mmCIF file with all atom_site columns, C-alpha atoms in Angstrom:
data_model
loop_
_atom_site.group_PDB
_atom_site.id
_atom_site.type_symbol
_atom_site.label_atom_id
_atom_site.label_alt_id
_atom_site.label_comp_id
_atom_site.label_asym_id
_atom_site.label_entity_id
_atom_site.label_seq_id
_atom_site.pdbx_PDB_ins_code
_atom_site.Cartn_x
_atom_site.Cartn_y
_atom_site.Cartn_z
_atom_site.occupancy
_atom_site.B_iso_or_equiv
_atom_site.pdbx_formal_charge
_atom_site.auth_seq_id
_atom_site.auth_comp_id
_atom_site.auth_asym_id
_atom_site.auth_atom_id
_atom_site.pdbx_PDB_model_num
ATOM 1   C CA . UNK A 1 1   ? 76.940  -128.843 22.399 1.00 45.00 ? 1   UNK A CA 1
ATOM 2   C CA . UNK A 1 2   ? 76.530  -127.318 26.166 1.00 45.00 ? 2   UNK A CA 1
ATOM 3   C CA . UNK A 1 3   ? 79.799  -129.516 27.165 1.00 50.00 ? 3   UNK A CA 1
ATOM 4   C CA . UNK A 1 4   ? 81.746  -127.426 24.315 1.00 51.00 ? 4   UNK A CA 1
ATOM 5   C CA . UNK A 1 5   ? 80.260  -124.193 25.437 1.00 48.00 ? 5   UNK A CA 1
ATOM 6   C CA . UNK A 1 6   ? 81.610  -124.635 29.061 1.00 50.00 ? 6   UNK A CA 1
ATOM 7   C CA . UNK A 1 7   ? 85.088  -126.172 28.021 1.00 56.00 ? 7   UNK A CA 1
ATOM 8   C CA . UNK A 1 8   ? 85.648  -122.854 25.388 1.00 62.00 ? 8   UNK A CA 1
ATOM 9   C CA . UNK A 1 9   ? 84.028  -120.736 28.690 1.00 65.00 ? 9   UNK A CA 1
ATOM 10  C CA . UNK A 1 10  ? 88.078  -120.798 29.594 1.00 70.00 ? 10  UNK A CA 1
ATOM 11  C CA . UNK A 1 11  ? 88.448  -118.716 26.376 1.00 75.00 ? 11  UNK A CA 1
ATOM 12  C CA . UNK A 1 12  ? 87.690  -114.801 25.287 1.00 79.00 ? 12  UNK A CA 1
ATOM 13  C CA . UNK A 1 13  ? 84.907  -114.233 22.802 1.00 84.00 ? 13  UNK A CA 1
ATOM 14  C CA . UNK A 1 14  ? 88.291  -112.680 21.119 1.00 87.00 ? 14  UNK A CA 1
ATOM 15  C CA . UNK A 1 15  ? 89.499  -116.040 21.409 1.00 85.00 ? 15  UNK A CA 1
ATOM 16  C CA . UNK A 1 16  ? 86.679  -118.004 20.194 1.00 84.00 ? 16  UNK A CA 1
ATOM 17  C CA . UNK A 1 17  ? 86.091  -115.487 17.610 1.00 88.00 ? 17  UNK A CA 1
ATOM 18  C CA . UNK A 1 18  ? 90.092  -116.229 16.262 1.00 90.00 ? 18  UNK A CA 1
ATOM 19  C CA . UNK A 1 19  ? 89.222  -119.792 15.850 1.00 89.00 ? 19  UNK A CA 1
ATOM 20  C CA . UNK A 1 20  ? 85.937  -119.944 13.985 1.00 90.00 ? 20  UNK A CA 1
ATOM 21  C CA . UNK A 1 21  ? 87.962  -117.327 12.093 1.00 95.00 ? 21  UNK A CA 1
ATOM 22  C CA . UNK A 1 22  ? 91.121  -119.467 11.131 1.00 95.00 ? 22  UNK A CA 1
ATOM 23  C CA . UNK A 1 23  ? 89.456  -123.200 11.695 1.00 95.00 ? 23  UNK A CA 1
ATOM 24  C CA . UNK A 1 24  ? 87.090  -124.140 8.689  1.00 96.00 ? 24  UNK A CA 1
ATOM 25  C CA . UNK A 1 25  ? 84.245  -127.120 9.117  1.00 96.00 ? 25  UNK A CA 1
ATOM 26  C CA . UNK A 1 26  ? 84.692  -130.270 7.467  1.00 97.00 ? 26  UNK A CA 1
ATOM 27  C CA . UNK A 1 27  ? 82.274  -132.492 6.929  1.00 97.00 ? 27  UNK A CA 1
ATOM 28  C CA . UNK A 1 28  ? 83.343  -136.228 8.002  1.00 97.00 ? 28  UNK A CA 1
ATOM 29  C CA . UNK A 1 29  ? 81.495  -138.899 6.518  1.00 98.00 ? 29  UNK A CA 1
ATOM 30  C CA . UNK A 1 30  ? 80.753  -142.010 8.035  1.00 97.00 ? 30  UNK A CA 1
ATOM 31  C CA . UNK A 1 31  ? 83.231  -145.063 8.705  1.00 97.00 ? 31  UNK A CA 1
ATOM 32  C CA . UNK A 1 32  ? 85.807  -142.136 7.736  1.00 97.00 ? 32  UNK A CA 1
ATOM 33  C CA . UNK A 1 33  ? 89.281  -142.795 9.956  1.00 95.00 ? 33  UNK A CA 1
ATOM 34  C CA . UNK A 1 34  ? 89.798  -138.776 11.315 1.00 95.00 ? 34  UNK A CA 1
ATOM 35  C CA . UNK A 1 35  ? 92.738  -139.923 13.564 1.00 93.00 ? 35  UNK A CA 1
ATOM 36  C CA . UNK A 1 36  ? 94.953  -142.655 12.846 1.00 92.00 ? 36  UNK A CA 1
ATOM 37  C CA . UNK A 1 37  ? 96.700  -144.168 16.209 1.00 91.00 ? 37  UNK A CA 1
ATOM 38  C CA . UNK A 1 38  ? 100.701 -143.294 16.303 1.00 90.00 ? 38  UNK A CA 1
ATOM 39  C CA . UNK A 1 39  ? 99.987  -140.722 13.043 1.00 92.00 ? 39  UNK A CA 1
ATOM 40  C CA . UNK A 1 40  ? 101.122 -137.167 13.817 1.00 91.00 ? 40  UNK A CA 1
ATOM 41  C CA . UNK A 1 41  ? 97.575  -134.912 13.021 1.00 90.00 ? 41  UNK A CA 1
ATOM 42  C CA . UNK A 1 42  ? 97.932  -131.160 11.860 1.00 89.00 ? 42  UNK A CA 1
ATOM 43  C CA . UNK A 1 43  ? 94.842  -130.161 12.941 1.00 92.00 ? 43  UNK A CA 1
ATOM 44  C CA . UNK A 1 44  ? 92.873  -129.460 16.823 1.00 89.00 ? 44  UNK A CA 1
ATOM 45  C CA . UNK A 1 45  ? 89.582  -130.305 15.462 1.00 92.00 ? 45  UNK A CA 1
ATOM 46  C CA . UNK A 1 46  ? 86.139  -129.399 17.431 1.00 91.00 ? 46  UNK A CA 1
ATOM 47  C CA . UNK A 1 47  ? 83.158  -131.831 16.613 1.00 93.00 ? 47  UNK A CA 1
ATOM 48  C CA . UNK A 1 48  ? 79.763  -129.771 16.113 1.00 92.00 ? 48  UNK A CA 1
ATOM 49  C CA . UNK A 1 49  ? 77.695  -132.491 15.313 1.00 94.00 ? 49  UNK A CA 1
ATOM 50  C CA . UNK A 1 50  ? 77.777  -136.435 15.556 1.00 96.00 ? 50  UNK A CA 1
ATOM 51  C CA . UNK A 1 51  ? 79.933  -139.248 16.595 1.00 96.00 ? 51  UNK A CA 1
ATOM 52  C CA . UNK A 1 52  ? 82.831  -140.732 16.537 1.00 96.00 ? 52  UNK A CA 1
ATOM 53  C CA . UNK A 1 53  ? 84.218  -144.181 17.685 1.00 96.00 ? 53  UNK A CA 1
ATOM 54  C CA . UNK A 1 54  ? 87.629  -144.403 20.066 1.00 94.00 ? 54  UNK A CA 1
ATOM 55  C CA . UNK A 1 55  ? 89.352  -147.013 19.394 1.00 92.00 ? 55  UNK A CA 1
ATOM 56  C CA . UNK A 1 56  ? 93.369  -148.923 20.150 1.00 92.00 ? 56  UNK A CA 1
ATOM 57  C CA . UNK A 1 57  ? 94.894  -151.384 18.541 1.00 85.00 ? 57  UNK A CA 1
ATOM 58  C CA . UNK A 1 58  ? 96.698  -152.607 21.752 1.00 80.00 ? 58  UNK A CA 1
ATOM 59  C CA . UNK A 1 59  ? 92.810  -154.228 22.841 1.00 83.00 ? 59  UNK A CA 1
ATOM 60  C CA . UNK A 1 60  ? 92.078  -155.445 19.811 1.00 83.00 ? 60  UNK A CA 1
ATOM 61  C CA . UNK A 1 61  ? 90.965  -152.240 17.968 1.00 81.00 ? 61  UNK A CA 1
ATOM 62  C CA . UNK A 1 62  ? 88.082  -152.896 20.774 1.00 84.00 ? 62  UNK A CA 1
ATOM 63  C CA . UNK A 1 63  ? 85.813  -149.926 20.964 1.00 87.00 ? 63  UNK A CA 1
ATOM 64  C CA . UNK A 1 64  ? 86.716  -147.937 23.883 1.00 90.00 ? 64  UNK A CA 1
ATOM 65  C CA . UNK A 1 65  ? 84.977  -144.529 23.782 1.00 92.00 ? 65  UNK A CA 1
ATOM 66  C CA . UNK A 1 66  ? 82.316  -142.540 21.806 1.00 94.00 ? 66  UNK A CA 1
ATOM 67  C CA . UNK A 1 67  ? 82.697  -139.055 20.969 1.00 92.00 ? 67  UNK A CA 1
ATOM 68  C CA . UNK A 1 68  ? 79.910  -136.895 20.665 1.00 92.00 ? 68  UNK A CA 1
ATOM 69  C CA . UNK A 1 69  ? 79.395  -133.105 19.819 1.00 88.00 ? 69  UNK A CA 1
ATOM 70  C CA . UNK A 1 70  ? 81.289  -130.536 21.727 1.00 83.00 ? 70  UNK A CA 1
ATOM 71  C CA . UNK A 1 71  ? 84.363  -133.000 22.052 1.00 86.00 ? 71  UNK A CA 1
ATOM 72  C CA . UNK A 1 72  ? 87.784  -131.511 21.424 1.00 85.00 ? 72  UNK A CA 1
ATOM 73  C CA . UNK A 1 73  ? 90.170  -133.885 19.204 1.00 87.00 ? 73  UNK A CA 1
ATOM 74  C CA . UNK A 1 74  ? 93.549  -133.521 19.666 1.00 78.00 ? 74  UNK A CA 1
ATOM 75  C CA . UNK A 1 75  ? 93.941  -131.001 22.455 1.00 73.00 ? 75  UNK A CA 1
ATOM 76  C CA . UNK A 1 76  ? 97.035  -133.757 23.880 1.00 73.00 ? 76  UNK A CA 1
ATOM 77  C CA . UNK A 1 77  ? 99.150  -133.062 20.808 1.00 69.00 ? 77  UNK A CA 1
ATOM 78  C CA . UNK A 1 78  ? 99.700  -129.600 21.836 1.00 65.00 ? 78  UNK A CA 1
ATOM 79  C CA . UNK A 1 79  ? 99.877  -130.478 25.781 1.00 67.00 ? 79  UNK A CA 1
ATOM 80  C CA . UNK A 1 80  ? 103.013 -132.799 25.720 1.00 73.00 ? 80  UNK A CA 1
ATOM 81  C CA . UNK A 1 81  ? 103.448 -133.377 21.631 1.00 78.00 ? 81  UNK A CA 1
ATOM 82  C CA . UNK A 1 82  ? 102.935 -136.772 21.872 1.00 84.00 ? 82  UNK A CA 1
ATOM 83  C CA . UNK A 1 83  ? 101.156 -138.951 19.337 1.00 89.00 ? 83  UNK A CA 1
ATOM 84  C CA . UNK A 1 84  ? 97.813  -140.141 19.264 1.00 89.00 ? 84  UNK A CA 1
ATOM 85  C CA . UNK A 1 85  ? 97.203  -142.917 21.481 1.00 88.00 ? 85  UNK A CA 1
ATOM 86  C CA . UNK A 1 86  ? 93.627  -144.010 19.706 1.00 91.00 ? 86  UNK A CA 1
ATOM 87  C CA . UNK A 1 87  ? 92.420  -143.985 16.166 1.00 93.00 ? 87  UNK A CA 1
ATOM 88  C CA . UNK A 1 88  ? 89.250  -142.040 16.092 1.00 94.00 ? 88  UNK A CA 1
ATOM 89  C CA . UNK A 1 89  ? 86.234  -142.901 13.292 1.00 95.00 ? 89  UNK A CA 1
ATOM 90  C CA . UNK A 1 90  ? 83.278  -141.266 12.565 1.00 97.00 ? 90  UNK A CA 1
ATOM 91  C CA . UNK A 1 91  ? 79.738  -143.667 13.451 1.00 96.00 ? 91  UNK A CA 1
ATOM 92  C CA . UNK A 1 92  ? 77.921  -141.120 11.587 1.00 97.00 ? 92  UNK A CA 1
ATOM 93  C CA . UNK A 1 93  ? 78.155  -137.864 9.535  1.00 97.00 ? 93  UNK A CA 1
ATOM 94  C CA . UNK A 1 94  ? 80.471  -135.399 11.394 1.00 97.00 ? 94  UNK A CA 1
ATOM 95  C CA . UNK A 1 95  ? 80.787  -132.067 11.271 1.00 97.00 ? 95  UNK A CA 1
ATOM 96  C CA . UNK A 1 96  ? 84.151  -130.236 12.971 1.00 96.00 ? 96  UNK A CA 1
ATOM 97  C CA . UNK A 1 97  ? 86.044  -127.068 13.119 1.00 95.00 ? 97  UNK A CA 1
ATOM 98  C CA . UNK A 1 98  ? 88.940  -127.868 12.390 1.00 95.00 ? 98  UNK A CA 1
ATOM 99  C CA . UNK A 1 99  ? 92.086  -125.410 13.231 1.00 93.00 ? 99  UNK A CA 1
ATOM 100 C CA . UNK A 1 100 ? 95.495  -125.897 11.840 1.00 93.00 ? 100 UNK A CA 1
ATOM 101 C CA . UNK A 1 101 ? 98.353  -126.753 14.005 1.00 89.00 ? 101 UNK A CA 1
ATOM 102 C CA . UNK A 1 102 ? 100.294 -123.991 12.315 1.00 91.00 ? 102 UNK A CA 1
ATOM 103 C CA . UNK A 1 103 ? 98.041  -121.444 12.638 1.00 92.00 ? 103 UNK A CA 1
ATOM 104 C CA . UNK A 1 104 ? 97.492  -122.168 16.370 1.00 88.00 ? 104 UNK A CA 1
ATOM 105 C CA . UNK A 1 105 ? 100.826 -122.789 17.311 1.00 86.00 ? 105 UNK A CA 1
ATOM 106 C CA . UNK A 1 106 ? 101.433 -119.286 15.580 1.00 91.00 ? 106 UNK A CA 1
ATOM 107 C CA . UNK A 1 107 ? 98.886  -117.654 17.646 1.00 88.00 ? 107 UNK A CA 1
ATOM 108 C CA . UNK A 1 108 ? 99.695  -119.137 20.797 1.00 84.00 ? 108 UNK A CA 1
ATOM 109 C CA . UNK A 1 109 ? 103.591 -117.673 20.275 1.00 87.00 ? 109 UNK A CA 1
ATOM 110 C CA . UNK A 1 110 ? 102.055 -114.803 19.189 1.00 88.00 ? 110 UNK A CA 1
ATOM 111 C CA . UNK A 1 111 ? 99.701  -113.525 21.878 1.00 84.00 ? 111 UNK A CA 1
ATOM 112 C CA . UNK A 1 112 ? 100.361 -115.140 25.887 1.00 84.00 ? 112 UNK A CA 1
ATOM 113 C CA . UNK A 1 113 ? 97.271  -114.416 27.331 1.00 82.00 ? 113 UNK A CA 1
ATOM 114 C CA . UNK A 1 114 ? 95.681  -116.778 24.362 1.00 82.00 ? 114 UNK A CA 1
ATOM 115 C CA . UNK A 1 115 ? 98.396  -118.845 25.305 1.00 78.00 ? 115 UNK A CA 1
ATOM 116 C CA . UNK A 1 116 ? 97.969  -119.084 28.829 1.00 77.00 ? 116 UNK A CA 1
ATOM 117 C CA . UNK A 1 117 ? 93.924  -119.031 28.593 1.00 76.00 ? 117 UNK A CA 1
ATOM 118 C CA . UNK A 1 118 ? 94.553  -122.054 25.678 1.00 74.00 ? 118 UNK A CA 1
ATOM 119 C CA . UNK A 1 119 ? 96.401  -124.076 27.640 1.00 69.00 ? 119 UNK A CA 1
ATOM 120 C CA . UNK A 1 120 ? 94.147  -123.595 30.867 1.00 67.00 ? 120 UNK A CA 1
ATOM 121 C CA . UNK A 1 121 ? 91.142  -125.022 28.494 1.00 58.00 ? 121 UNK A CA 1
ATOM 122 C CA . UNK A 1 122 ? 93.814  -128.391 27.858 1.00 51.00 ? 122 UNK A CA 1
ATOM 123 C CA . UNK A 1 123 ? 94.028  -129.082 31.804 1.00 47.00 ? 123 UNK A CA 1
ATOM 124 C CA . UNK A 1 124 ? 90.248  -128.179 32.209 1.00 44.00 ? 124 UNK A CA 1
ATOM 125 C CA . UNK A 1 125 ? 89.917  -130.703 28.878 1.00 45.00 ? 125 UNK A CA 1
ATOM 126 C CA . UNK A 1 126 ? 91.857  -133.288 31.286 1.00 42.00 ? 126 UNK A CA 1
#
């Protein structure tokens, strides 16, 4: 959890406030697919607690990362719109905040320094 608490450090507690606000947690359970490689998502999705498995069909649907709490899913979408390079399921019970792409993309037209503070927590993510 300390590696979310110093990503969202780029954000306002105004900010932070917003999306606990407008996200709602979801419970995934395990050996549930989140992500689907090449499948637009809807959502920038914050895991709170357990894991998740990274994993491309271009290796062999090889495991090639673990994500743990305080990981931001989805962050890339909203950087350069692209698909999702990975498909991303849970190794355990998961619990996210998960944030609509239209409410955040409605924010971040909305307000710039959000905007501007948002998108300095993407290049920080990189």
């Amino acid at each position: 959890m300390s590696k979310v608490l110093a990503i969202l450090g780029e954000l306002s507690n105004r900010d932070i406030d917003w999306m606990i606000a407008n996200g709602s947690k979801k419970k995934i359970t395990t050996n549930t697919i989140l992500i689907h490689e090449g499948q637009p998502i809807d959502a920038l999705d914050i895991v709170l607690d357990g894991t998740m498995k990274v994993y491309v069909a271009g290796v062999g649907n090889q495991e090639i990362g673990i994500i743990t709490s305080g990981e931001i899913l989805g962050e890339m979408s909203f950087v350069d719109g692209r698909l999702p390079f990975a498909t991303l399921k849970a190794i355990e019970n998961t619990l996210i905040l998960s944030i609509s792409k239209q409410k955040l993309n409605e924010k971040l037209e909305q307000y710039v320094l959000f905007y501007l503070r948002f998108y300095r927590l993407d290049y920080a993510v990189l």
